Short mmCIF file of C-alpha atoms in Angstrom, two decimals:
data_model
loop_
_atom_site.label_atom_id
_atom_site.label_comp_id
_atom_site.label_asym_id
_atom_site.label_seq_id
_atom_site.Cartn_x
_atom_site.Cartn_y
_atom_site.Cartn_z
CA UNK A 1 -36.74 -28.23 -25.33
CA UNK A 2 -38.78 -28.37 -28.31
CA UNK A 3 -39.43 -31.57 -29.99
CA UNK A 4 -36.14 -32.29 -32.43
CA UNK A 5 -36.60 -32.14 -36.08
CA UNK A 6 -33.57 -34.08 -36.13
CA UNK A 7 -33.23 -37.27 -38.02
CA UNK A 8 -29.32 -37.84 -36.46
CA UNK A 9 -29.83 -36.61 -32.75
CA UNK A 10 -25.98 -37.63 -31.74
CA UNK A 11 -26.02 -33.03 -31.06
CA UNK A 12 -28.93 -33.49 -28.34
CA UNK A 13 -27.90 -36.39 -26.96
CA UNK A 14 -24.57 -34.93 -26.22
CA UNK A 15 -25.83 -31.52 -24.53
CA UNK A 16 -24.36 -31.37 -21.56
CA UNK A 17 -26.74 -32.28 -18.73
CA UNK A 18 -29.31 -29.54 -18.09
CA UNK A 19 -27.93 -28.59 -14.58
CA UNK A 20 -24.72 -28.13 -16.04
CA UNK A 21 -26.43 -25.43 -18.66
CA UNK A 22 -25.84 -21.72 -17.48
CA UNK A 23 -29.41 -19.45 -16.77
CA UNK A 24 -30.81 -18.29 -20.82
CA UNK A 25 -32.35 -15.16 -20.45
CA UNK A 26 -34.37 -13.44 -22.95
CA UNK A 27 -35.17 -10.29 -21.43
CA UNK A 28 -35.96 -8.54 -24.84
CA UNK A 29 -39.52 -8.80 -26.72
CA UNK A 30 -36.97 -9.42 -29.76
CA UNK A 31 -35.57 -12.50 -28.24
CA UNK A 32 -39.36 -14.18 -27.75
CA UNK A 33 -38.80 -16.44 -31.10
CA UNK A 34 -41.17 -19.08 -31.82
CA UNK A 35 -40.90 -22.65 -30.54
CA UNK A 36 -39.77 -23.94 -34.26
CA UNK A 37 -37.57 -21.34 -36.20
CA UNK A 38 -35.05 -22.00 -38.91
CA UNK A 39 -32.47 -19.53 -38.69
CA UNK A 40 -30.76 -19.56 -42.44
CA UNK A 41 -35.03 -19.38 -43.96
CA UNK A 42 -35.04 -16.48 -41.48
CA UNK A 43 -31.54 -14.83 -42.54
CA UNK A 44 -32.68 -15.19 -46.26
CA UNK A 45 -36.38 -14.36 -46.33
CA UNK A 46 -36.72 -10.53 -46.01
CA UNK A 47 -35.02 -8.53 -48.53
CA UNK A 48 -36.13 -7.74 -51.84
CA UNK A 49 -35.13 -9.80 -54.42
CA UNK A 50 -32.85 -7.47 -56.33
CA UNK A 51 -30.67 -6.51 -53.16
CA UNK A 52 -27.06 -7.03 -53.33
CA UNK A 53 -25.81 -9.02 -50.70
CA UNK A 54 -22.25 -10.73 -51.07
CA UNK A 55 -19.84 -9.08 -53.06
CA UNK A 56 -16.25 -10.43 -53.69
CA UNK A 57 -13.10 -8.45 -54.84
CA UNK A 58 -13.21 -9.07 -58.24
CA UNK A 59 -16.66 -7.36 -58.88
CA UNK A 60 -19.44 -10.09 -58.68
CA UNK A 61 -22.58 -9.37 -56.32
CA UNK A 62 -24.52 -11.67 -55.51
CA UNK A 63 -28.05 -10.53 -55.17
CA UNK A 64 -30.44 -11.97 -52.51
CA UNK A 65 -32.31 -13.52 -54.80
CA UNK A 66 -29.38 -15.15 -56.64
CA UNK A 67 -27.99 -16.55 -53.01
CA UNK A 68 -31.81 -17.94 -52.39
CA UNK A 69 -31.89 -19.74 -55.32
CA UNK A 70 -28.06 -20.98 -55.06
CA UNK A 71 -28.55 -22.44 -51.34
CA UNK A 72 -31.91 -23.81 -52.60
CA UNK A 73 -29.99 -25.83 -55.21
CA UNK A 74 -27.59 -27.19 -52.70
CA UNK A 75 -29.84 -28.23 -50.23
CA UNK A 76 -30.94 -30.28 -52.62
CA UNK A 77 -27.72 -32.00 -53.07
CA UNK A 78 -27.24 -31.96 -49.78
CA UNK A 79 -30.12 -34.18 -49.60
CA UNK A 80 -30.73 -35.68 -52.49
CA UNK A 81 -27.55 -36.81 -53.89
CA UNK A 82 -25.43 -36.50 -50.73
CA UNK A 83 -27.78 -38.34 -48.25
CA UNK A 84 -27.80 -35.46 -45.69
CA UNK A 85 -30.17 -35.72 -43.36
CA UNK A 86 -31.16 -33.47 -40.71
CA UNK A 87 -28.78 -33.37 -37.39
CA UNK A 88 -26.04 -34.76 -39.44
CA UNK A 89 -23.03 -32.17 -39.29
CA UNK A 90 -21.40 -31.15 -42.18
CA UNK A 91 -18.12 -29.60 -42.36
CA UNK A 92 -17.17 -26.63 -44.35
CA UNK A 93 -14.04 -25.67 -45.51
CA UNK A 94 -12.35 -22.62 -47.99
CA UNK A 95 -11.50 -18.98 -47.94
CA UNK A 96 -14.41 -16.96 -47.31
CA UNK A 97 -16.27 -16.64 -50.14
CA UNK A 98 -19.78 -15.89 -51.32
CA UNK A 99 -20.33 -19.55 -52.16
CA UNK A 100 -18.66 -20.97 -48.85
CA UNK A 101 -21.35 -18.73 -47.08
CA UNK A 102 -23.48 -19.75 -49.72
CA UNK A 103 -22.89 -23.57 -48.37
CA UNK A 104 -23.70 -22.76 -44.69
CA UNK A 105 -26.81 -21.39 -45.14
CA UNK A 106 -27.76 -24.71 -46.96
CA UNK A 107 -26.84 -26.77 -44.78
CA UNK A 108 -28.68 -24.88 -42.27
CA UNK A 109 -31.77 -24.93 -44.19
CA UNK A 110 -31.94 -28.51 -44.94
CA UNK A 111 -31.49 -29.00 -40.71
CA UNK A 112 -27.65 -30.03 -40.39
CA UNK A 113 -25.70 -28.96 -38.42
CA UNK A 114 -22.88 -26.67 -39.62
CA UNK A 115 -19.28 -27.33 -38.52
CA UNK A 116 -17.23 -24.76 -40.48
CA UNK A 117 -13.69 -24.86 -39.55
CA UNK A 118 -10.67 -22.60 -40.80
CA UNK A 119 -9.30 -23.20 -44.16
CA UNK A 120 -5.47 -23.03 -42.52
CA UNK A 121 -6.21 -25.89 -40.04
CA UNK A 122 -3.75 -28.97 -40.31
CA UNK A 123 -4.59 -32.92 -40.71
CA UNK A 124 -4.49 -33.22 -37.00
CA UNK A 125 -6.65 -30.50 -36.38
CA UNK A 126 -9.68 -31.56 -38.63
CA UNK A 127 -9.32 -34.99 -37.68
CA UNK A 128 -9.62 -34.34 -34.44
CA UNK A 129 -13.27 -31.65 -34.58
CA UNK A 130 -14.25 -34.65 -36.92
CA UNK A 131 -14.27 -36.94 -34.68
CA UNK A 132 -15.10 -34.91 -32.20
CA UNK A 133 -18.00 -34.56 -34.28
CA UNK A 134 -18.71 -37.46 -35.39
CA UNK A 135 -18.49 -35.34 -38.59
CA UNK A 136 -19.53 -37.55 -41.84
CA UNK A 137 -20.15 -35.45 -44.92
CA UNK A 138 -17.64 -32.25 -46.42
CA UNK A 139 -18.27 -29.43 -48.06
CA UNK A 140 -14.54 -28.10 -49.13
CA UNK A 141 -13.36 -25.65 -51.52
CA UNK A 142 -11.58 -27.32 -54.21
CA UNK A 143 -8.36 -25.18 -53.09
CA UNK A 144 -8.34 -26.33 -49.56
CA UNK A 145 -9.10 -29.87 -50.16
CA UNK A 146 -5.38 -31.68 -49.70
CA UNK A 147 -4.91 -31.19 -45.89
CA UNK A 148 -8.55 -32.49 -45.45
CA UNK A 149 -8.00 -35.54 -47.83
CA UNK A 150 -4.42 -35.65 -46.02
CA UNK A 151 -6.55 -36.35 -42.80
CA UNK A 152 -7.77 -39.80 -43.64
CA UNK A 153 -11.17 -39.00 -41.71
CA UNK A 154 -12.54 -42.71 -41.20
CA UNK A 155 -15.91 -42.34 -43.18
CA UNK A 156 -15.80 -38.64 -44.11
CA UNK A 157 -17.77 -38.46 -47.61
CA UNK A 158 -15.76 -35.22 -49.30
CA UNK A 159 -17.55 -32.88 -51.99
CA UNK A 160 -15.49 -30.08 -53.40
CA UNK A 161 -16.64 -27.22 -55.11
CA UNK A 162 -15.27 -24.69 -57.17
CA UNK A 163 -14.00 -27.16 -59.57
CA UNK A 164 -14.66 -28.22 -63.23
CA UNK A 165 -15.41 -32.19 -62.31
CA UNK A 166 -19.01 -33.03 -63.40
CA UNK A 167 -19.29 -34.61 -59.55
CA UNK A 168 -18.68 -30.91 -57.92
CA UNK A 169 -21.43 -29.63 -55.59
CA UNK A 170 -21.22 -26.78 -58.03
CA UNK A 171 -21.97 -28.55 -61.18
CA UNK A 172 -24.75 -30.91 -60.07
CA UNK A 173 -26.72 -27.93 -58.41
CA UNK A 174 -28.82 -27.58 -61.13
CA UNK A 175 -31.85 -25.50 -61.34
CA UNK A 176 -34.31 -27.20 -59.23
CA UNK A 177 -37.65 -26.25 -57.66
CA UNK A 178 -37.33 -24.07 -54.56
CA UNK A 179 -35.90 -25.59 -50.96
CA UNK A 180 -39.02 -26.37 -48.43
CA UNK A 181 -36.51 -25.28 -44.88
CA UNK A 182 -36.28 -28.40 -42.56
CA UNK A 183 -39.02 -26.64 -39.87
CA UNK A 184 -36.37 -27.22 -37.14
CA UNK A 185 -36.87 -26.37 -33.38
CA UNK A 186 -35.45 -22.56 -31.87
CA UNK A 187 -33.63 -25.17 -29.82
CA UNK A 188 -31.92 -27.70 -32.31
CA UNK A 189 -28.29 -27.57 -32.70
CA UNK A 190 -27.42 -25.16 -35.61
CA UNK A 191 -23.92 -25.11 -35.51
CA UNK A 192 -21.03 -26.47 -34.08
CA UNK A 193 -17.65 -24.31 -33.44
CA UNK A 194 -15.12 -25.52 -32.75
CA UNK A 195 -12.57 -22.96 -29.91
CA UNK A 196 -9.34 -20.98 -31.38
CA UNK A 197 -7.98 -22.02 -28.16
CA UNK A 198 -4.02 -21.98 -27.49
CA UNK A 199 -3.67 -24.99 -25.78
CA UNK A 200 -5.42 -28.22 -24.95
CA UNK A 201 -7.81 -30.13 -26.97
CA UNK A 202 -10.25 -28.39 -28.97
CA UNK A 203 -13.63 -27.66 -27.22
CA UNK A 204 -17.04 -28.30 -29.76
CA UNK A 205 -19.45 -25.14 -28.40
CA UNK A 206 -23.27 -26.03 -29.65
CA UNK A 207 -25.06 -23.47 -30.54
CA UNK A 208 -28.67 -23.33 -31.44
CA UNK A 209 -30.93 -21.77 -34.62
CA UNK A 210 -32.11 -19.22 -32.32
CA UNK A 211 -28.44 -18.33 -30.89
CA UNK A 212 -28.15 -17.62 -34.58
CA UNK A 213 -30.23 -14.31 -34.70
CA UNK A 214 -29.87 -13.81 -30.70
CA UNK A 215 -26.22 -12.60 -31.99
CA UNK A 216 -28.04 -10.37 -34.00
CA UNK A 217 -31.04 -8.95 -31.99
CA UNK A 218 -28.78 -7.62 -29.03
CA UNK A 219 -25.47 -6.69 -30.10
CA UNK A 220 -25.88 -5.90 -33.84
CA UNK A 221 -29.38 -3.88 -32.86
CA UNK A 222 -28.83 -2.25 -29.85
CA UNK A 223 -24.54 -1.58 -30.38
CA UNK A 224 -23.97 -2.09 -34.05
CA UNK A 225 -26.82 0.07 -35.37
CA UNK A 226 -26.44 -1.72 -39.27
CA UNK A 227 -28.66 -0.26 -42.05
CA UNK A 228 -30.04 -1.63 -44.87
CA UNK A 229 -27.34 0.22 -47.31
CA UNK A 230 -23.92 -0.83 -45.06
CA UNK A 231 -21.51 -2.75 -46.50
CA UNK A 232 -19.95 -4.90 -44.18
CA UNK A 233 -16.30 -6.22 -44.86
CA UNK A 234 -13.60 -7.31 -42.10
CA UNK A 235 -10.58 -9.58 -41.59
CA UNK A 236 -11.99 -12.66 -39.23
CA UNK A 237 -12.79 -15.90 -41.60
CA UNK A 238 -15.82 -18.02 -41.18
CA UNK A 239 -14.49 -20.28 -39.70
CA UNK A 240 -14.50 -18.25 -36.70
CA UNK A 241 -17.48 -16.76 -35.03
CA UNK A 242 -16.54 -13.01 -34.97
CA UNK A 243 -16.29 -13.26 -38.71
CA UNK A 244 -19.14 -15.37 -39.45
CA UNK A 245 -21.52 -12.51 -36.85
CA UNK A 246 -20.09 -9.84 -38.69
CA UNK A 247 -19.65 -10.40 -42.41
CA UNK A 248 -22.96 -13.17 -42.66
CA UNK A 249 -25.59 -12.83 -39.23
CA UNK A 250 -25.27 -8.83 -38.94
CA UNK A 251 -24.94 -7.85 -42.70
CA UNK A 252 -28.04 -10.39 -43.83
CA UNK A 253 -30.40 -9.89 -40.62
CA UNK A 254 -30.41 -5.74 -41.44
CA UNK A 255 -30.96 -6.38 -45.59
CA UNK A 256 -27.75 -5.04 -46.38
CA UNK A 257 -24.45 -6.36 -47.99
CA UNK A 258 -20.30 -7.94 -47.54
CA UNK A 259 -17.69 -7.63 -48.71
CA UNK A 260 -16.70 -11.38 -48.69
CA UNK A 261 -12.50 -11.23 -48.35
CA UNK A 262 -10.26 -14.11 -49.25
CA UNK A 263 -7.18 -12.39 -48.18
CA UNK A 264 -7.72 -9.64 -45.10
CA UNK A 265 -4.61 -8.52 -43.54
CA UNK A 266 -3.89 -5.07 -42.71
CA UNK A 267 -2.53 -4.31 -46.86
CA UNK A 268 -5.93 -5.61 -48.31
CA UNK A 269 -8.67 -3.76 -46.12
CA UNK A 270 -8.15 -0.64 -46.86
CA UNK A 271 -8.03 -0.78 -50.59
CA UNK A 272 -10.95 -3.09 -50.49
CA UNK A 273 -12.24 -0.23 -47.92
CA UNK A 274 -11.54 2.59 -50.98
CA UNK A 275 -12.16 0.56 -53.69
CA UNK A 276 -15.95 -0.97 -52.77
CA UNK A 277 -16.95 1.64 -50.31
CA UNK A 278 -17.10 -0.24 -47.14
CA UNK A 279 -18.88 1.21 -44.27
CA UNK A 280 -18.77 -1.24 -40.90
CA UNK A 281 -15.61 -2.82 -40.98
CA UNK A 282 -14.50 -6.12 -38.52
CA UNK A 283 -10.96 -6.36 -37.43
CA UNK A 284 -8.68 -6.79 -34.84
CA UNK A 285 -6.82 -4.42 -33.11
CA UNK A 286 -3.61 -5.36 -34.19
CA UNK A 287 -5.29 -5.03 -37.97
CA UNK A 288 -6.12 -1.41 -36.94
CA UNK A 289 -2.10 -0.23 -35.82
CA UNK A 290 -1.15 -1.84 -38.27
CA UNK A 291 -2.89 0.34 -40.63
CA UNK A 292 -2.00 3.59 -39.71
CA UNK A 293 1.08 4.49 -41.75
CA UNK A 294 -0.77 3.34 -44.59
CA UNK A 295 -4.43 5.83 -44.10
CA UNK A 296 -3.15 8.78 -46.00
CA UNK A 297 -3.14 6.44 -49.53
CA UNK A 298 -6.87 5.25 -49.44
CA UNK A 299 -9.81 6.78 -49.22
CA UNK A 300 -11.83 5.61 -45.87
CA UNK A 301 -13.84 8.41 -45.86
CA UNK A 302 -17.29 5.51 -46.32
CA UNK A 303 -16.95 4.03 -43.13
CA UNK A 304 -18.93 4.95 -40.33
CA UNK A 305 -18.36 1.74 -37.97
CA UNK A 306 -14.73 -0.01 -37.08
CA UNK A 307 -15.59 -2.95 -34.60
CA UNK A 308 -12.85 -4.34 -32.36
CA UNK A 309 -13.06 -7.98 -30.84
CA UNK A 310 -10.39 -11.02 -30.51
CA UNK A 311 -8.14 -9.77 -28.10
CA UNK A 312 -8.39 -6.74 -25.67
CA UNK A 313 -8.20 -3.06 -27.85
CA UNK A 314 -5.20 -1.06 -25.95
CA UNK A 315 -6.11 2.80 -25.17
CA UNK A 316 -3.33 3.88 -27.39
CA UNK A 317 -4.64 2.83 -30.51
CA UNK A 318 -7.87 3.87 -30.02
CA UNK A 319 -6.96 7.05 -29.68
CA UNK A 320 -4.66 6.77 -32.70
CA UNK A 321 -7.32 5.24 -35.02
CA UNK A 322 -9.62 8.30 -33.74
CA UNK A 323 -7.40 11.04 -33.77
CA UNK A 324 -6.98 9.91 -37.40
CA UNK A 325 -9.59 8.92 -39.14
CA UNK A 326 -12.25 10.45 -36.51
CA UNK A 327 -14.18 7.44 -35.83
CA UNK A 328 -14.52 6.05 -32.61
CA UNK A 329 -13.91 1.86 -32.46
CA UNK A 330 -16.34 -0.14 -31.31
CA UNK A 331 -14.36 -2.72 -28.89
CA UNK A 332 -16.14 -5.54 -27.88
CA UNK A 333 -15.40 -8.62 -25.76
CA UNK A 334 -17.00 -12.07 -27.38
CA UNK A 335 -16.51 -15.88 -26.72
CA UNK A 336 -16.91 -18.65 -29.33
CA UNK A 337 -18.76 -20.24 -26.28
CA UNK A 338 -21.22 -17.44 -26.11
CA UNK A 339 -21.10 -16.70 -30.41
CA UNK A 340 -20.27 -13.37 -30.05
CA UNK A 341 -20.15 -9.48 -28.62
CA UNK A 342 -21.64 -9.36 -24.96
CA UNK A 343 -19.99 -6.47 -23.65
CA UNK A 344 -19.55 -3.02 -25.95
CA UNK A 345 -20.35 0.20 -26.18
CA UNK A 346 -21.08 3.40 -29.62
CA UNK A 347 -20.49 6.42 -30.22
CA UNK A 348 -20.72 8.75 -26.83
CA UNK A 349 -20.90 5.70 -24.36
CA UNK A 350 -17.56 4.77 -25.85
CA UNK A 351 -14.70 5.45 -22.94
CA UNK A 352 -11.27 4.13 -24.18
CA UNK A 353 -9.64 1.28 -21.76
CA UNK A 354 -12.55 0.42 -21.22
CA UNK A 355 -14.12 -2.65 -22.75
CA UNK A 356 -17.69 -0.99 -22.30
CA UNK A 357 -21.06 -2.23 -20.78
CA UNK A 358 -23.16 -5.47 -20.75
CA UNK A 359 -25.46 -5.49 -24.64
CA UNK A 360 -28.85 -4.76 -23.98
CA UNK A 361 -30.31 -8.50 -23.75
CA UNK A 362 -26.94 -9.45 -21.62
CA UNK A 363 -26.34 -9.08 -17.78
CA UNK A 364 -22.33 -9.09 -16.27
CA UNK A 365 -20.69 -8.80 -13.12
CA UNK A 366 -16.95 -9.49 -11.94
CA UNK A 367 -17.29 -12.65 -9.04
CA UNK A 368 -13.86 -14.20 -7.09
CA UNK A 369 -13.16 -18.18 -7.39
CA UNK A 370 -15.96 -18.92 -5.04
CA UNK A 371 -18.53 -17.42 -7.13
CA UNK A 372 -19.20 -13.68 -4.91
CA UNK A 373 -19.84 -10.59 -6.66
CA UNK A 374 -16.45 -8.11 -5.91
CA UNK A 375 -16.69 -4.48 -5.19
CA UNK A 376 -16.20 -2.47 -8.21
CA UNK A 377 -12.86 -1.59 -8.89
CA UNK A 378 -11.71 -4.58 -7.79
CA UNK A 379 -10.47 -6.86 -9.81
CA UNK A 380 -12.17 -10.26 -10.68
CA UNK A 381 -13.34 -13.28 -12.93
CA UNK A 382 -15.89 -11.73 -15.70
CA UNK A 383 -19.00 -13.29 -14.91
CA UNK A 384 -21.67 -13.62 -18.22
CA UNK A 385 -25.23 -14.63 -18.78
CA UNK A 386 -28.11 -13.65 -21.48
CA UNK A 387 -29.92 -15.66 -24.51
CA UNK A 388 -26.94 -18.20 -25.58
CA UNK A 389 -24.48 -19.67 -23.43
CA UNK A 390 -22.08 -22.36 -23.23
CA UNK A 391 -22.87 -25.86 -24.17
CA UNK A 392 -19.83 -28.23 -24.80
CA UNK A 393 -19.98 -31.32 -26.85
CA UNK A 394 -19.58 -33.80 -23.86
CA UNK A 395 -16.73 -31.91 -22.68
CA UNK A 396 -15.85 -32.49 -18.74
CA UNK A 397 -14.88 -28.83 -18.89
CA UNK A 398 -18.50 -27.86 -19.07
CA UNK A 399 -18.26 -27.61 -14.89
CA UNK A 400 -15.32 -25.14 -15.14
CA UNK A 401 -16.88 -22.69 -18.04
CA UNK A 402 -20.94 -22.94 -15.99
CA UNK A 403 -20.52 -21.95 -13.06
CA UNK A 404 -23.93 -21.48 -10.79
CA UNK A 405 -25.30 -20.43 -13.80
CA UNK A 406 -22.85 -17.49 -14.69
CA UNK A 407 -20.65 -18.03 -17.87
CA UNK A 408 -17.05 -17.45 -16.63
CA UNK A 409 -15.50 -16.63 -19.71
CA UNK A 410 -11.41 -16.94 -18.12
CA UNK A 411 -11.49 -12.99 -18.17
CA UNK A 412 -9.94 -10.51 -14.91
CA UNK A 413 -12.36 -8.02 -15.22
CA UNK A 414 -12.80 -4.16 -13.07
CA UNK A 415 -16.16 -3.12 -12.80
CA UNK A 416 -16.08 0.86 -12.17
CA UNK A 417 -18.62 2.33 -10.65
CA UNK A 418 -19.95 3.75 -12.90
CA UNK A 419 -20.85 0.22 -14.45
CA UNK A 420 -18.59 0.09 -17.15
CA UNK A 421 -16.22 -3.01 -17.55
CA UNK A 422 -12.32 -2.53 -17.58
CA UNK A 423 -9.73 -5.61 -19.29
CA UNK A 424 -7.53 -6.47 -16.42
CA UNK A 425 -5.88 -9.59 -18.11
CA UNK A 426 -6.92 -13.52 -18.79
CA UNK A 427 -7.46 -14.99 -15.62
CA UNK A 428 -4.41 -16.85 -16.40
CA UNK A 429 -2.11 -14.14 -17.69
CA UNK A 430 -1.57 -12.37 -14.59
CA UNK A 431 1.86 -12.11 -13.30
CA UNK A 432 2.97 -11.92 -10.25
CA UNK A 433 6.04 -10.40 -9.32
CA UNK A 434 7.64 -10.05 -5.43
CA UNK A 435 4.13 -10.43 -4.55
CA UNK A 436 2.77 -7.43 -6.91
CA UNK A 437 -0.05 -8.32 -9.32
CA UNK A 438 0.77 -6.99 -12.90
CA UNK A 439 -1.31 -7.75 -16.03
CA UNK A 440 0.86 -7.71 -19.17
CA UNK A 441 -1.89 -5.77 -20.80
CA UNK A 442 -0.94 -2.66 -19.58
CA UNK A 443 2.19 -3.33 -19.65
CA UNK A 444 1.85 -4.25 -23.52
CA UNK A 445 -0.50 -0.81 -23.48
CA UNK A 446 2.94 1.12 -22.40
CA UNK A 447 5.03 -0.35 -24.94
CA UNK A 448 2.19 0.42 -28.00
CA UNK A 449 2.31 4.41 -26.94
CA UNK A 450 5.69 4.27 -28.39
CA UNK A 451 5.82 5.18 -31.96
CA UNK A 452 8.02 2.38 -33.21
CA UNK A 453 6.23 -0.26 -32.04
CA UNK A 454 3.88 -2.22 -33.88
CA UNK A 455 3.13 -5.20 -31.46
CA UNK A 456 3.46 -6.12 -28.06
CA UNK A 457 3.02 -9.57 -26.26
CA UNK A 458 4.32 -9.69 -21.66
CA UNK A 459 4.22 -12.76 -20.36
CA UNK A 460 5.64 -14.09 -16.54
CA UNK A 461 8.73 -15.98 -16.55
CA UNK A 462 9.85 -18.09 -13.52
CA UNK A 463 12.16 -16.34 -11.51
CA UNK A 464 13.61 -17.61 -8.76
CA UNK A 465 13.94 -14.79 -6.32
CA UNK A 466 10.71 -12.89 -7.44
CA UNK A 467 8.25 -15.76 -8.09
CA UNK A 468 7.96 -14.54 -11.81
CA UNK A 469 9.60 -11.53 -13.91
CA UNK A 470 7.95 -9.34 -17.14
CA UNK A 471 9.50 -10.52 -19.74
CA UNK A 472 8.09 -8.55 -23.37
CA UNK A 473 8.15 -9.89 -26.38
CA UNK A 474 7.76 -6.50 -29.56
CA UNK A 475 8.06 -6.03 -32.81
CA UNK A 476 8.65 -3.32 -34.34
CA UNK A 477 7.79 -0.85 -37.71
CA UNK A 478 9.83 -1.06 -40.67
CA UNK A 479 13.14 0.73 -40.36
CA UNK A 480 12.82 1.14 -36.58
CA UNK A 481 15.69 1.32 -34.41
CA UNK A 482 16.50 -2.05 -32.83
CA UNK A 483 17.47 -0.55 -29.28
CA UNK A 484 16.27 -2.57 -26.64
CA UNK A 485 17.40 -0.58 -23.88
CA UNK A 486 15.19 2.43 -25.45
CA UNK A 487 12.23 0.99 -25.39
CA UNK A 488 12.72 0.05 -21.47
CA UNK A 489 13.77 3.76 -20.67
CA UNK A 490 10.36 4.43 -22.39
CA UNK A 491 8.15 1.91 -20.19
CA UNK A 492 9.80 2.95 -17.26
CA UNK A 493 8.53 6.56 -17.86
CA UNK A 494 4.98 5.31 -18.65
CA UNK A 495 4.84 2.76 -15.66
CA UNK A 496 5.54 2.05 -12.01
CA UNK A 497 9.13 0.38 -11.69
CA UNK A 498 7.87 -3.04 -10.86
CA UNK A 499 5.51 -3.31 -14.12
CA UNK A 500 8.69 -2.83 -15.98
CA UNK A 501 10.29 -5.42 -18.34
CA UNK A 502 13.17 -7.44 -17.00
CA UNK A 503 13.88 -8.12 -20.78
CA UNK A 504 12.40 -7.29 -23.70
CA UNK A 505 13.11 -9.46 -27.03
CA UNK A 506 12.44 -7.89 -30.35
CA UNK A 507 10.75 -10.59 -33.11
CA UNK A 508 9.88 -10.16 -36.32
CA UNK A 509 6.32 -12.15 -35.67
CA UNK A 510 4.37 -12.89 -32.68
CA UNK A 511 3.03 -16.30 -32.13
CA UNK A 512 -0.75 -16.55 -33.59
CA UNK A 513 -3.72 -19.11 -33.78
CA UNK A 514 -5.15 -19.31 -37.38
CA UNK A 515 -7.72 -16.93 -35.85
CA UNK A 516 -5.41 -14.46 -34.65
CA UNK A 517 -5.24 -14.75 -31.25
CA UNK A 518 -2.01 -14.51 -29.79
CA UNK A 519 -0.29 -17.01 -28.27
CA UNK A 520 1.26 -16.18 -24.96
CA UNK A 521 2.29 -19.21 -24.25
CA UNK A 522 4.54 -20.42 -26.72
CA UNK A 523 6.23 -16.90 -25.62
CA UNK A 524 6.04 -18.42 -21.60
CA UNK A 525 7.04 -22.20 -23.58
CA UNK A 526 10.37 -20.12 -25.65
CA UNK A 527 11.45 -17.94 -22.37
CA UNK A 528 11.34 -21.40 -20.06
CA UNK A 529 14.15 -23.15 -22.39
CA UNK A 530 16.47 -19.93 -22.08
#
């Protein structure tokens, strides 16, 4: 590793041992980064000062010049007033706004380590993450400070922004000389992203300054193909690496701009796209399906790129969106451990029902539990390697995720003979019933083909005779008839009998994490108690 610029060496000291790292590959010329690199300085350096960078729903627009000035002011406050030194971890919390993005950039420019969390996370969760990362500084939107204060984290100094108090961060950030970026190493830790996993203690994923640029120089450059005139928007918050890439890193790397929405559900996305002429959209499969019924009420002709990740995109949803808009949704799989998307496809290379092929700069294979590649057409564990890899913060689960130099994502996939990768299920979501292997997402996809079904989740419930039986949970569209037998009959017409749900339960909403991931374990638990 290169000599670190960190005065506080906690992050580097708590990297996994080198023999537990994945193999890193830098196969593209654009991934040949210099030894000294500050990713925030790189993202801020390129575009002309008068180019727009961030828009807010109320109509305010920041230019790149204004962003550079505000980032430098915050960086001065961090280092001069708050005593932050390179390597300190700084927690960032608040809704998705230009100021949250500016604070993130300032933390990195000052050589500190950004720990961006979700505004929805509660005191216990916040306390656990601060304990794991030994966080002592926090920048928090005044509207999101209550839960952080209630966490009563020992030694945490909270500085709010967006308020009226004299000690508010933005009131301190008065005009200053430009801030010279700390001369960080390319492999200094820039951020710690906590997994949004459905169970267990959160895992802190440590990513370097070069990693932040690598996700833009692989997926964004080679698959997304952004233009400098693009306007990005989307639903994932900046505490979710899907959102950090799609709403900050990718547009800034391309010299484009982003509309940052504090409320970004399906009902907010469509009017925002129409009003601000959004051209690049990042959201989850559920949102695309939910927006279908409202499409006729809004002008979405400005859209040219739609990206889906976070969970599997059902073929039925892809086809419905394409039929209504003419747009081919770019499906992708990413992971907090790998920062962003590593398998995807765009334009004529898209094949509905598959995720795609490895993004340029990335490699993938399907293997068995022993690490042996399985033949094409057979299911196995997805294994990935590229310029970014899993490095958990002092967590023994590193050995589970990284095996023989490959990142094992926990997904069951099939590699088709033509090289396309098809999602089967999360490895722990495979249902085994009477000796049959049943992929829950396949049953979900069948349910979603029914015109009345808005969302669906399928789990296995323990059964004495069969080991497990298939149980489906569905959310219906407003006004739809609640006829579970009709739904079962529909699925029977779509799938082999052994795959069909023994029971369909109707819910008002499916349980999800704060980042929108489905919590199937809650459905399994509820079923066990019935």
